[in-house]
């Protein structure tokens, strides 16, 4: 499929709008799952670690399955995937209202809703990139705020719906709202000018067709020759009996020579087709080997290896507050009368502000994005260490705002990845990092919940979370220090096609 030049406007702004609302509708409930987490604790009476798996799966499974999501969008297109995923999200939410136990929620809310969100995220980003080139950063920034706005609104909305209609009614209504994704998906008109397959695919498809045509041709020739032979022999036998035997032998010799030539040509075609298939399989195998070799080369870059560890530890320690902060407030015996706004809503709105401000800072030439990202990691670790000392709504609200703002460092993470591995390897490296980010999202809340089940308080859990984030930040900082680069350059040269992050360069 050949795409025409991105219009950078026109219908592209409609794509931005529907992508924004798609992320708003699909990510609103999973990101604000902390409100539902409290109700599930009371409804099923399971431990905090086991219950936390529901929200962590919903947020992590989409990242873990990002390669599968990319293949689906590439194969079927953004519009069909968005419509199908809308049914998945809405159906998963509605099924969750009938959950008899926590294990049913693992499938209905954790896997079905989470996988649907992952597919929708890939579809919205892909079609937005197709429609924009010069203004691609602005377009992606606008649609990425949809999830943060969804977190802000859904946290209060789900809390109000639970008070009015109960947990089951809340999930049914939220699932019905998610059906609006179908309308958004139907507006994702594909940007394409022709549907001609690539040259390699044409060659593969033509080989069976040529064989089929040749086979039919061979059959036709044999049938025609046998008919002519029969008619000619019959005529000869009637007119001149002595010549009948001689002509019959002569025609058989001619027919056998024709069949031998046709069969030789057929065998030649089969051999050519077999050789072509062998070459195609060999080329595919070489592509797989090249992929793994490039992956190993990426990990030889010490900054990329430190970045991989940092993103994994950051999601293990930094994601749980957005899921567990409401339960932290309840564990601190904070009265509901003191609640002016759900803590998760504060995290959501400050995440939006953080994405915008940090993204703007990253555009300044005098700002190094790697140091900026490391700073957000270290500050996040300090804020997590401070949570056990917060015993009032005001202090928890302040820490929630700080953590939400620092979580906005997702907007500068692609900048850091690009400067670390180069634009040529961005897609490969970013896919690997997102997989481990999803792994951290899936493991973080259950680990914190298990710490609570073990100690019956959140203090040890958040000390552990803060230590994880600080460890990742310090490792990334050490890997990027100029003195470390100088020592490494003196001892050995970097492998080819790798990029060392120069701290003095501007991001």
PDB file of C-alpha atoms in Angstrom, residues 233-416:
ATOM      1  CA  UNK A 233      -5.411 -41.801 -37.870  1.00  0.00           C
ATOM      2  CA  UNK A 234      -9.068 -42.621 -38.437  1.00  0.00           C
ATOM      3  CA  UNK A 235      -9.025 -40.853 -41.784  1.00  0.00           C
ATOM      4  CA  UNK A 236      -5.832 -42.613 -42.891  1.00  0.00           C
ATOM      5  CA  UNK A 237      -7.141 -45.953 -41.824  1.00  0.00           C
ATOM      6  CA  UNK A 238     -10.275 -45.532 -43.924  1.00  0.00           C
ATOM      7  CA  UNK A 239      -8.452 -44.350 -47.107  1.00  0.00           C
ATOM      8  CA  UNK A 240      -5.254 -46.344 -46.968  1.00  0.00           C
ATOM      9  CA  UNK A 241      -4.976 -49.205 -44.549  1.00  0.00           C
ATOM     10  CA  UNK A 242      -1.239 -49.947 -45.093  1.00  0.00           C
ATOM     11  CA  UNK A 243      -0.283 -46.345 -44.318  1.00  0.00           C
ATOM     12  CA  UNK A 244      -2.328 -46.323 -41.094  1.00  0.00           C
ATOM     13  CA  UNK A 245       0.196 -48.181 -39.044  1.00  0.00           C
ATOM     14  CA  UNK A 246       3.105 -46.133 -40.333  1.00  0.00           C
ATOM     15  CA  UNK A 247       1.386 -42.761 -39.704  1.00  0.00           C
ATOM     16  CA  UNK A 248       0.306 -43.867 -36.269  1.00  0.00           C
ATOM     17  CA  UNK A 249       3.887 -44.615 -35.302  1.00  0.00           C
ATOM     18  CA  UNK A 250       5.043 -41.311 -36.802  1.00  0.00           C
ATOM     19  CA  UNK A 251       2.403 -39.278 -34.907  1.00  0.00           C
ATOM     20  CA  UNK A 252       3.258 -40.993 -31.664  1.00  0.00           C
ATOM     21  CA  UNK A 253       6.892 -40.028 -32.109  1.00  0.00           C
ATOM     22  CA  UNK A 254       5.904 -36.402 -32.790  1.00  0.00           C
ATOM     23  CA  UNK A 255       3.603 -36.386 -29.762  1.00  0.00           C
ATOM     24  CA  UNK A 256       6.242 -37.852 -27.488  1.00  0.00           C
ATOM     25  CA  UNK A 257       8.769 -35.219 -28.595  1.00  0.00           C
ATOM     26  CA  UNK A 258       6.256 -32.446 -27.915  1.00  0.00           C
ATOM     27  CA  UNK A 259       5.422 -33.882 -24.487  1.00  0.00           C
ATOM     28  CA  UNK A 260       9.109 -34.197 -23.617  1.00  0.00           C
ATOM     29  CA  UNK A 261       9.716 -30.535 -24.458  1.00  0.00           C
ATOM     30  CA  UNK A 262       6.659 -29.417 -22.489  1.00  0.00           C
ATOM     31  CA  UNK A 263       7.599 -31.550 -19.496  1.00  0.00           C
ATOM     32  CA  UNK A 264      11.156 -30.241 -19.545  1.00  0.00           C
ATOM     33  CA  UNK A 265       9.816 -26.682 -19.503  1.00  0.00           C
ATOM     34  CA  UNK A 266       7.462 -27.575 -16.648  1.00  0.00           C
ATOM     35  CA  UNK A 267      10.300 -29.129 -14.641  1.00  0.00           C
ATOM     36  CA  UNK A 268      12.360 -26.013 -15.249  1.00  0.00           C
ATOM     37  CA  UNK A 269       9.541 -23.852 -13.905  1.00  0.00           C
ATOM     38  CA  UNK A 270       9.208 -26.016 -10.807  1.00  0.00           C
ATOM     39  CA  UNK A 271      12.941 -25.807 -10.154  1.00  0.00           C
ATOM     40  CA  UNK A 272      12.830 -22.021 -10.564  1.00  0.00           C
ATOM     41  CA  UNK A 273       9.907 -21.761  -8.148  1.00  0.00           C
ATOM     42  CA  UNK A 274      11.656 -23.993  -5.606  1.00  0.00           C
ATOM     43  CA  UNK A 275      14.825 -21.925  -5.800  1.00  0.00           C
ATOM     44  CA  UNK A 276      12.800 -18.733  -5.388  1.00  0.00           C
ATOM     45  CA  UNK A 277      11.088 -20.063  -2.248  1.00  0.00           C
ATOM     46  CA  UNK A 278      14.431 -21.123  -0.817  1.00  0.00           C
ATOM     47  CA  UNK A 279      15.894 -17.673  -1.469  1.00  0.00           C
ATOM     48  CA  UNK A 280      12.841 -16.002   0.103  1.00  0.00           C
ATOM     49  CA  UNK A 281      13.063 -18.178   3.233  1.00  0.00           C
ATOM     50  CA  UNK A 282      16.788 -17.504   3.453  1.00  0.00           C
ATOM     51  CA  UNK A 283      16.201 -13.758   3.170  1.00  0.00           C
ATOM     52  CA  UNK A 284      13.546 -13.843   5.917  1.00  0.00           C
ATOM     53  CA  UNK A 285      15.899 -15.803   8.155  1.00  0.00           C
ATOM     54  CA  UNK A 286      18.618 -13.240   7.518  1.00  0.00           C
ATOM     55  CA  UNK A 287      16.196 -10.482   8.554  1.00  0.00           C
ATOM     56  CA  UNK A 288      15.525 -12.234  11.872  1.00  0.00           C
ATOM     57  CA  UNK A 289      19.230 -12.690  12.495  1.00  0.00           C
ATOM     58  CA  UNK A 290      19.862  -9.040  11.650  1.00  0.00           C
ATOM     59  CA  UNK A 291      17.146  -7.999  14.106  1.00  0.00           C
ATOM     60  CA  UNK A 292      18.737  -9.909  16.981  1.00  0.00           C
ATOM     61  CA  UNK A 293      22.206  -8.689  16.070  1.00  0.00           C
ATOM     62  CA  UNK A 294      20.966  -5.093  16.111  1.00  0.00           C
ATOM     63  CA  UNK A 295      19.319  -5.746  19.479  1.00  0.00           C
ATOM     64  CA  UNK A 296      22.612  -6.990  20.908  1.00  0.00           C
ATOM     65  CA  UNK A 297      24.394  -3.948  19.469  1.00  0.00           C
ATOM     66  CA  UNK A 298      21.873  -1.662  21.205  1.00  0.00           C
ATOM     67  CA  UNK A 299      22.644  -3.218  24.581  1.00  0.00           C
ATOM     68  CA  UNK A 300      26.358  -2.663  24.005  1.00  0.00           C
ATOM     69  CA  UNK A 301      25.568   1.043  24.299  1.00  0.00           C
ATOM     70  CA  UNK A 302      25.916   1.631  28.049  1.00  0.00           C
ATOM     71  CA  UNK A 303      23.473   4.563  28.078  1.00  0.00           C
ATOM     72  CA  UNK A 304      20.773   2.481  26.387  1.00  0.00           C
ATOM     73  CA  UNK A 305      21.356  -0.354  28.871  1.00  0.00           C
ATOM     74  CA  UNK A 306      21.058   2.101  31.767  1.00  0.00           C
ATOM     75  CA  UNK A 307      17.933   3.597  30.157  1.00  0.00           C
ATOM     76  CA  UNK A 308      16.379   0.133  29.932  1.00  0.00           C
ATOM     77  CA  UNK A 309      17.028  -0.459  33.657  1.00  0.00           C
ATOM     78  CA  UNK A 310      15.802   3.034  34.559  1.00  0.00           C
ATOM     79  CA  UNK A 311      12.474   2.747  32.723  1.00  0.00           C
ATOM     80  CA  UNK A 312      11.824  -0.680  34.245  1.00  0.00           C
ATOM     81  CA  UNK A 313      12.553   0.512  37.808  1.00  0.00           C
ATOM     82  CA  UNK A 314      10.686   3.789  37.253  1.00  0.00           C
ATOM     83  CA  UNK A 315       7.491   1.974  36.293  1.00  0.00           C
ATOM     84  CA  UNK A 316       7.839  -0.503  39.152  1.00  0.00           C
ATOM     85  CA  UNK A 317       8.132   2.311  41.681  1.00  0.00           C
ATOM     86  CA  UNK A 318       6.483   5.319  40.028  1.00  0.00           C
ATOM     87  CA  UNK A 319       3.246   3.807  38.717  1.00  0.00           C
ATOM     88  CA  UNK A 320       1.697   2.477  41.992  1.00  0.00           C
ATOM     89  CA  UNK A 321       0.750   5.939  43.408  1.00  0.00           C
ATOM     90  CA  UNK A 322      -1.716   6.527  40.571  1.00  0.00           C
ATOM     91  CA  UNK A 323      -3.427   3.264  41.510  1.00  0.00           C
ATOM     92  CA  UNK A 324      -3.047   3.178  45.295  1.00  0.00           C
ATOM     93  CA  UNK A 325      -3.126   6.819  46.432  1.00  0.00           C
ATOM     94  CA  UNK A 326      -6.826   6.675  47.343  1.00  0.00           C
ATOM     95  CA  UNK A 327      -6.201   3.635  49.538  1.00  0.00           C
ATOM     96  CA  UNK A 328      -3.190   5.399  51.077  1.00  0.00           C
ATOM     97  CA  UNK A 329      -5.490   8.231  52.117  1.00  0.00           C
ATOM     98  CA  UNK A 330      -8.010   5.783  53.579  1.00  0.00           C
ATOM     99  CA  UNK A 331      -5.231   3.941  55.439  1.00  0.00           C
ATOM    100  CA  UNK A 332      -4.143   7.296  56.926  1.00  0.00           C
ATOM    101  CA  UNK A 333      -7.710   7.698  58.333  1.00  0.00           C
ATOM    102  CA  UNK A 334      -8.368  10.890  56.363  1.00  0.00           C
ATOM    103  CA  UNK A 335     -12.027  11.841  56.575  1.00  0.00           C
ATOM    104  CA  UNK A 336     -14.046  11.970  53.367  1.00  0.00           C
ATOM    105  CA  UNK A 337     -15.275  15.421  54.402  1.00  0.00           C
ATOM    106  CA  UNK A 338     -11.736  16.710  53.861  1.00  0.00           C
ATOM    107  CA  UNK A 339     -11.768  15.564  50.231  1.00  0.00           C
ATOM    108  CA  UNK A 340     -12.031  18.534  47.890  1.00  0.00           C
ATOM    109  CA  UNK A 341     -10.955  16.515  44.849  1.00  0.00           C
ATOM    110  CA  UNK A 342      -9.939  12.867  44.323  1.00  0.00           C
ATOM    111  CA  UNK A 343      -6.178  12.464  44.580  1.00  0.00           C
ATOM    112  CA  UNK A 344      -6.152  10.539  41.303  1.00  0.00           C
ATOM    113  CA  UNK A 345      -7.771  13.529  39.576  1.00  0.00           C
ATOM    114  CA  UNK A 346      -4.938  15.728  40.853  1.00  0.00           C
ATOM    115  CA  UNK A 347      -2.398  13.278  39.461  1.00  0.00           C
ATOM    116  CA  UNK A 348      -4.205  13.306  36.108  1.00  0.00           C
ATOM    117  CA  UNK A 349      -4.379  17.073  35.625  1.00  0.00           C
ATOM    118  CA  UNK A 350      -0.800  17.596  36.789  1.00  0.00           C
ATOM    119  CA  UNK A 351       0.398  14.880  34.402  1.00  0.00           C
ATOM    120  CA  UNK A 352      -1.089  16.916  31.557  1.00  0.00           C
ATOM    121  CA  UNK A 353       0.689  20.047  32.796  1.00  0.00           C
ATOM    122  CA  UNK A 354       3.936  18.105  33.198  1.00  0.00           C
ATOM    123  CA  UNK A 355       3.797  16.732  29.653  1.00  0.00           C
ATOM    124  CA  UNK A 356       3.334  20.206  28.201  1.00  0.00           C
ATOM    125  CA  UNK A 357       5.966  22.003  30.317  1.00  0.00           C
ATOM    126  CA  UNK A 358       8.610  19.289  30.097  1.00  0.00           C
ATOM    127  CA  UNK A 359       7.986  18.999  26.362  1.00  0.00           C
ATOM    128  CA  UNK A 360       8.512  22.752  25.954  1.00  0.00           C
ATOM    129  CA  UNK A 361      11.697  22.642  28.037  1.00  0.00           C
ATOM    130  CA  UNK A 362      13.046  19.825  25.878  1.00  0.00           C
ATOM    131  CA  UNK A 363      12.798  22.082  22.800  1.00  0.00           C
ATOM    132  CA  UNK A 364      15.256  24.623  24.229  1.00  0.00           C
ATOM    133  CA  UNK A 365      18.750  24.156  22.810  1.00  0.00           C
ATOM    134  CA  UNK A 366      20.460  24.825  26.144  1.00  0.00           C
ATOM    135  CA  UNK A 367      18.487  22.011  27.875  1.00  0.00           C
ATOM    136  CA  UNK A 368      19.935  18.514  27.791  1.00  0.00           C
ATOM    137  CA  UNK A 369      17.015  16.091  27.702  1.00  0.00           C
ATOM    138  CA  UNK A 370      18.934  13.253  29.352  1.00  0.00           C
ATOM    139  CA  UNK A 371      19.808  15.379  32.386  1.00  0.00           C
ATOM    140  CA  UNK A 372      16.224  16.675  32.456  1.00  0.00           C
ATOM    141  CA  UNK A 373      14.891  13.122  32.437  1.00  0.00           C
ATOM    142  CA  UNK A 374      17.333  12.035  35.160  1.00  0.00           C
ATOM    143  CA  UNK A 375      16.232  15.009  37.270  1.00  0.00           C
ATOM    144  CA  UNK A 376      12.594  13.916  37.044  1.00  0.00           C
ATOM    145  CA  UNK A 377      13.575  10.400  38.135  1.00  0.00           C
ATOM    146  CA  UNK A 378      15.513  11.601  41.173  1.00  0.00           C
ATOM    147  CA  UNK A 379      12.741  14.010  42.216  1.00  0.00           C
ATOM    148  CA  UNK A 380      10.169  11.215  41.833  1.00  0.00           C
ATOM    149  CA  UNK A 381      12.217   8.994  44.140  1.00  0.00           C
ATOM    150  CA  UNK A 382      12.364  11.734  46.792  1.00  0.00           C
ATOM    151  CA  UNK A 383       8.592  12.329  46.532  1.00  0.00           C
ATOM    152  CA  UNK A 384       7.922   8.612  47.010  1.00  0.00           C
ATOM    153  CA  UNK A 385      10.087   8.587  50.136  1.00  0.00           C
ATOM    154  CA  UNK A 386       7.960  11.465  51.494  1.00  0.00           C
ATOM    155  CA  UNK A 387       4.596   9.684  51.140  1.00  0.00           C
ATOM    156  CA  UNK A 388       4.874   7.753  54.453  1.00  0.00           C
ATOM    157  CA  UNK A 389       5.255  11.088  56.290  1.00  0.00           C
ATOM    158  CA  UNK A 390       2.086  12.582  54.756  1.00  0.00           C
ATOM    159  CA  UNK A 391      -0.770  12.249  57.239  1.00  0.00           C
ATOM    160  CA  UNK A 392      -3.234  14.868  55.949  1.00  0.00           C
ATOM    161  CA  UNK A 393      -5.192  15.430  52.748  1.00  0.00           C
ATOM    162  CA  UNK A 394      -3.275  18.617  51.970  1.00  0.00           C
ATOM    163  CA  UNK A 395       0.149  16.966  52.063  1.00  0.00           C
ATOM    164  CA  UNK A 396      -1.067  13.965  50.067  1.00  0.00           C
ATOM    165  CA  UNK A 397      -2.609  16.320  47.515  1.00  0.00           C
ATOM    166  CA  UNK A 398       0.670  18.207  47.172  1.00  0.00           C
ATOM    167  CA  UNK A 399       2.651  14.991  46.727  1.00  0.00           C
ATOM    168  CA  UNK A 400       0.070  13.729  44.226  1.00  0.00           C
ATOM    169  CA  UNK A 401       0.491  16.927  42.206  1.00  0.00           C
ATOM    170  CA  UNK A 402       4.292  16.634  42.274  1.00  0.00           C
ATOM    171  CA  UNK A 403       4.219  12.965  41.257  1.00  0.00           C
ATOM    172  CA  UNK A 404       1.721  13.701  38.497  1.00  0.00           C
ATOM    173  CA  UNK A 405       3.863  16.519  37.113  1.00  0.00           C
ATOM    174  CA  UNK A 406       7.003  14.359  37.153  1.00  0.00           C
ATOM    175  CA  UNK A 407       5.164  11.465  35.475  1.00  0.00           C
ATOM    176  CA  UNK A 408       4.800  13.834  32.529  1.00  0.00           C
ATOM    177  CA  UNK A 409       8.392  12.905  31.665  1.00  0.00           C
ATOM    178  CA  UNK A 410       6.837  10.405  29.255  1.00  0.00           C
ATOM    179  CA  UNK A 411       6.638  13.311  26.787  1.00  0.00           C
ATOM    180  CA  UNK A 412      10.448  13.659  26.676  1.00  0.00           C
ATOM    181  CA  UNK A 413      11.255   9.944  26.760  1.00  0.00           C
ATOM    182  CA  UNK A 414      11.256   9.652  22.921  1.00  0.00           C
ATOM    183  CA  UNK A 415      13.721  12.581  22.800  1.00  0.00           C
ATOM    184  CA  UNK A 416      16.071  10.769  25.156  1.00  0.00           C
TER     185      UNK A 416
END
